Amino acid sequence: MAAAAPSTPALFLREPELRRGMELLYFGHSHITRSTDQMLAAKGLGRAHHRALYFVARKPDLTVSELLSLLAITKQSLGRVLNELTARGLVEVRPGERDRRQRLLRLTPEGAALEAALFDEIRQRMSAAYVAAGPDAVAGYWAVLEGMIPQSERSQVVSLRD
């Protein structure tokens, strides 16, 4: 007996609307990161450094393995990023209190200042877009974005909430 084909939920959007959404995500992301890219480039850093700074700021004492899971990159790639951030005095790494093998990450004051400046660039643009769209649109946008995250990974996002 043949296995049943996976069912696809009924979708009210056609391909042109889906493509428009994809284009809006691409261009929105491109424009929101443009100014931070310039700030990072001036310091010889890139988006991978920014993502690491962001998540360490969101969750001080984040373990290296938690960051690895959040970023979904290789250990080698993360190692390069963390080595550079620690060498520049932006991130400090210390052993865990209960498990000394754990490596806990925390921003230094200089790292916190850089991350705050980068976030401020994004915050201004996002705030303006949210105000223009209104609260119902923001809630809908968040629901769509959350819906793109596999159910098995949503707990990682929830763990970052204040």
mmCIF file of C-alpha atoms in Angstrom:
data_model
loop_
_atom_site.group_PDB
_atom_site.id
_atom_site.type_symbol
_atom_site.label_atom_id
_atom_site.label_comp_id
_atom_site.label_asym_id
_atom_site.label_seq_id
_atom_site.Cartn_x
_atom_site.Cartn_y
_atom_site.Cartn_z
ATOM 1 C CA MET A 1 0.000 0.000 0.000
ATOM 2 C CA ALA A 2 1.437 3.404 -0.988
ATOM 3 C CA ALA A 3 2.046 5.982 1.674
ATOM 4 C CA ALA A 4 -0.283 8.952 1.594
ATOM 5 C CA ALA A 5 1.185 12.164 0.224
ATOM 6 C CA PRO A 6 1.800 14.762 2.898
ATOM 7 C CA SER A 7 -1.100 17.160 3.063
ATOM 8 C CA THR A 8 -0.550 20.822 2.370
ATOM 9 C CA PRO A 9 -2.720 23.275 4.258
ATOM 10 C CA ALA A 10 -5.132 25.200 2.061
ATOM 11 C CA LEU A 11 -3.386 28.408 1.087
ATOM 12 C CA PHE A 12 -5.249 31.561 0.135
ATOM 13 C CA LEU A 13 -2.197 33.087 -1.521
ATOM 14 C CA ARG A 14 -1.033 32.188 -4.990
ATOM 15 C CA GLU A 15 2.559 31.990 -6.182
ATOM 16 C CA PRO A 16 2.806 35.700 -7.132
ATOM 17 C CA GLU A 17 1.793 36.723 -3.603
ATOM 18 C CA LEU A 18 4.230 34.225 -2.062
ATOM 19 C CA ARG A 19 7.005 35.554 -4.284
ATOM 20 C CA ARG A 20 6.113 39.126 -3.288
ATOM 21 C CA GLY A 21 6.401 38.129 0.366
ATOM 22 C CA MET A 22 9.778 36.555 -0.280
ATOM 23 C CA GLU A 23 10.954 39.696 -2.079
ATOM 24 C CA LEU A 24 9.732 41.909 0.755
ATOM 25 C CA LEU A 25 11.587 39.754 3.293
ATOM 26 C CA TYR A 26 14.751 39.932 1.224
ATOM 27 C CA PHE A 27 14.658 43.680 0.585
ATOM 28 C CA GLY A 28 13.473 44.516 4.102
ATOM 29 C CA HIS A 29 16.325 42.520 5.599
ATOM 30 C CA SER A 30 18.805 44.030 3.162
ATOM 31 C CA HIS A 31 17.815 47.588 4.024
ATOM 32 C CA ILE A 32 17.618 47.041 7.765
ATOM 33 C CA THR A 33 21.101 45.534 7.881
ATOM 34 C CA ARG A 34 22.790 47.970 5.501
ATOM 35 C CA SER A 35 23.704 50.542 8.165
ATOM 36 C CA THR A 36 24.844 47.891 10.631
ATOM 37 C CA ASP A 37 26.957 46.292 7.904
ATOM 38 C CA GLN A 38 28.728 49.638 7.446
ATOM 39 C CA MET A 39 29.322 49.996 11.197
ATOM 40 C CA LEU A 40 30.675 46.437 11.383
ATOM 41 C CA ALA A 41 32.893 46.863 8.317
ATOM 42 C CA ALA A 42 34.462 49.961 9.864
ATOM 43 C CA LYS A 43 35.590 47.693 12.713
ATOM 44 C CA GLY A 44 36.628 44.837 10.443
ATOM 45 C CA LEU A 45 33.675 42.694 11.535
ATOM 46 C CA GLY A 46 30.783 41.086 9.681
ATOM 47 C CA ARG A 47 27.269 39.757 10.137
ATOM 48 C CA ALA A 48 28.429 36.558 11.838
ATOM 49 C CA HIS A 49 30.073 38.698 14.531
ATOM 50 C CA HIS A 50 26.901 40.760 14.837
ATOM 51 C CA ARG A 51 24.697 37.686 15.278
ATOM 52 C CA ALA A 52 26.992 36.331 17.987
ATOM 53 C CA LEU A 53 27.055 39.698 19.787
ATOM 54 C CA TYR A 54 23.275 39.959 19.549
ATOM 55 C CA PHE A 55 22.531 36.558 21.069
ATOM 56 C CA VAL A 56 25.150 36.880 23.803
ATOM 57 C CA ALA A 57 23.591 40.260 24.680
ATOM 58 C CA ARG A 58 20.119 38.690 24.771
ATOM 59 C CA LYS A 59 21.213 35.894 27.067
ATOM 60 C CA PRO A 60 24.316 36.618 29.162
ATOM 61 C CA ASP A 61 26.152 33.455 30.213
ATOM 62 C CA LEU A 62 24.934 31.713 27.100
ATOM 63 C CA THR A 63 26.962 28.560 26.582
ATOM 64 C CA VAL A 64 29.002 28.065 23.439
ATOM 65 C CA SER A 65 26.863 25.031 22.564
ATOM 66 C CA GLU A 66 23.646 27.070 22.977
ATOM 67 C CA LEU A 67 25.043 29.759 20.678
ATOM 68 C CA LEU A 68 26.095 27.097 18.210
ATOM 69 C CA SER A 69 22.541 25.766 18.189
ATOM 70 C CA LEU A 70 20.968 29.226 17.825
ATOM 71 C CA LEU A 71 23.194 30.215 14.920
ATOM 72 C CA ALA A 72 23.087 26.793 13.226
ATOM 73 C CA ILE A 73 26.684 27.092 12.036
ATOM 74 C CA THR A 74 29.677 24.797 12.319
ATOM 75 C CA LYS A 75 31.877 24.697 15.409
ATOM 76 C CA GLN A 76 34.777 25.820 13.261
ATOM 77 C CA SER A 77 32.915 28.904 11.997
ATOM 78 C CA LEU A 78 31.758 29.839 15.475
ATOM 79 C CA GLY A 79 35.267 29.277 16.817
ATOM 80 C CA ARG A 80 36.692 31.801 14.367
ATOM 81 C CA VAL A 81 34.018 34.364 15.264
ATOM 82 C CA LEU A 82 34.392 33.907 19.022
ATOM 83 C CA ASN A 83 38.189 33.956 18.844
ATOM 84 C CA GLU A 84 38.069 37.276 17.054
ATOM 85 C CA LEU A 85 35.465 38.755 19.407
ATOM 86 C CA THR A 86 37.431 37.690 22.487
ATOM 87 C CA ALA A 87 40.741 38.895 21.015
ATOM 88 C CA ARG A 88 39.157 42.309 20.426
ATOM 89 C CA GLY A 89 37.859 42.443 23.986
ATOM 90 C CA LEU A 90 34.180 42.342 22.998
ATOM 91 C CA VAL A 91 33.256 38.956 24.501
ATOM 92 C CA GLU A 92 34.595 37.191 27.558
ATOM 93 C CA VAL A 93 34.550 33.434 27.962
ATOM 94 C CA ARG A 94 34.605 31.771 31.350
ATOM 95 C CA PRO A 95 34.073 28.241 32.618
ATOM 96 C CA GLY A 96 30.703 27.194 34.020
ATOM 97 C CA GLU A 97 30.279 27.208 37.777
ATOM 98 C CA ARG A 98 28.879 23.681 38.060
ATOM 99 C CA ASP A 99 30.468 22.192 34.963
ATOM 100 C CA ARG A 100 33.942 23.640 34.367
ATOM 101 C CA ARG A 101 33.910 22.215 30.827
ATOM 102 C CA GLN A 102 31.122 24.581 29.886
ATOM 103 C CA ARG A 103 32.196 27.839 28.289
ATOM 104 C CA LEU A 104 29.926 30.732 29.241
ATOM 105 C CA LEU A 105 29.807 33.837 27.069
ATOM 106 C CA ARG A 106 29.227 37.395 28.188
ATOM 107 C CA LEU A 107 29.745 40.752 26.508
ATOM 108 C CA THR A 108 32.422 43.038 27.884
ATOM 109 C CA PRO A 109 31.434 46.695 28.418
ATOM 110 C CA GLU A 110 32.964 47.482 25.003
ATOM 111 C CA GLY A 111 31.053 44.597 23.421
ATOM 112 C CA ALA A 112 27.821 45.722 25.070
ATOM 113 C CA ALA A 113 28.320 49.263 23.752
ATOM 114 C CA LEU A 114 28.922 47.997 20.208
ATOM 115 C CA GLU A 115 25.924 45.669 20.308
ATOM 116 C CA ALA A 116 23.725 48.488 21.669
ATOM 117 C CA ALA A 117 24.835 50.820 18.867
ATOM 118 C CA LEU A 118 24.136 48.151 16.263
ATOM 119 C CA PHE A 119 20.735 47.381 17.779
ATOM 120 C CA ASP A 120 19.862 51.077 17.915
ATOM 121 C CA GLU A 121 20.324 51.305 14.138
ATOM 122 C CA ILE A 122 17.901 48.424 13.647
ATOM 123 C CA ARG A 123 15.511 49.535 16.397
ATOM 124 C CA GLN A 124 14.948 52.908 14.757
ATOM 125 C CA ARG A 125 14.024 51.360 11.410
ATOM 126 C CA MET A 126 11.885 48.607 12.906
ATOM 127 C CA SER A 127 10.080 51.003 15.224
ATOM 128 C CA ALA A 128 9.186 53.320 12.344
ATOM 129 C CA ALA A 129 7.892 50.399 10.264
ATOM 130 C CA TYR A 130 5.889 48.990 13.203
ATOM 131 C CA VAL A 131 4.305 52.380 13.942
ATOM 132 C CA ALA A 132 3.352 52.808 10.278
ATOM 133 C CA ALA A 133 1.850 49.295 10.089
ATOM 134 C CA GLY A 134 -0.024 49.345 13.394
ATOM 135 C CA PRO A 135 -0.340 46.797 16.190
ATOM 136 C CA ASP A 136 -2.574 44.311 14.338
ATOM 137 C CA ALA A 137 -0.159 44.185 11.407
ATOM 138 C CA VAL A 138 2.787 43.718 13.773
ATOM 139 C CA ALA A 139 1.043 40.806 15.492
ATOM 140 C CA GLY A 140 0.279 39.256 12.096
ATOM 141 C CA TYR A 141 3.850 39.746 10.906
ATOM 142 C CA TRP A 142 5.200 38.083 14.033
ATOM 143 C CA ALA A 143 2.765 35.174 13.585
ATOM 144 C CA VAL A 144 3.956 34.677 9.988
ATOM 145 C CA LEU A 145 7.627 34.784 10.985
ATOM 146 C CA GLU A 146 7.037 32.392 13.879
ATOM 147 C CA GLY A 147 5.179 30.089 11.507
ATOM 148 C CA MET A 148 8.318 29.831 9.362
ATOM 149 C CA ILE A 149 10.298 28.421 12.303
ATOM 150 C CA PRO A 150 9.949 24.645 12.625
ATOM 151 C CA GLN A 151 7.942 23.688 15.704
ATOM 152 C CA SER A 152 10.944 21.739 17.019
ATOM 153 C CA GLU A 153 13.045 24.949 17.110
ATOM 154 C CA ARG A 154 10.500 27.429 18.494
ATOM 155 C CA SER A 155 11.521 26.804 22.084
ATOM 156 C CA GLN A 156 14.884 28.430 21.292
ATOM 157 C CA VAL A 157 13.089 31.610 20.274
ATOM 158 C CA VAL A 158 10.831 31.528 23.328
ATOM 159 C CA SER A 159 13.882 31.136 25.601
ATOM 160 C CA LEU A 160 15.205 34.503 24.395
ATOM 161 C CA ARG A 161 12.135 36.468 25.493
ATOM 162 C CA ASP A 162 12.445 38.782 28.453
#
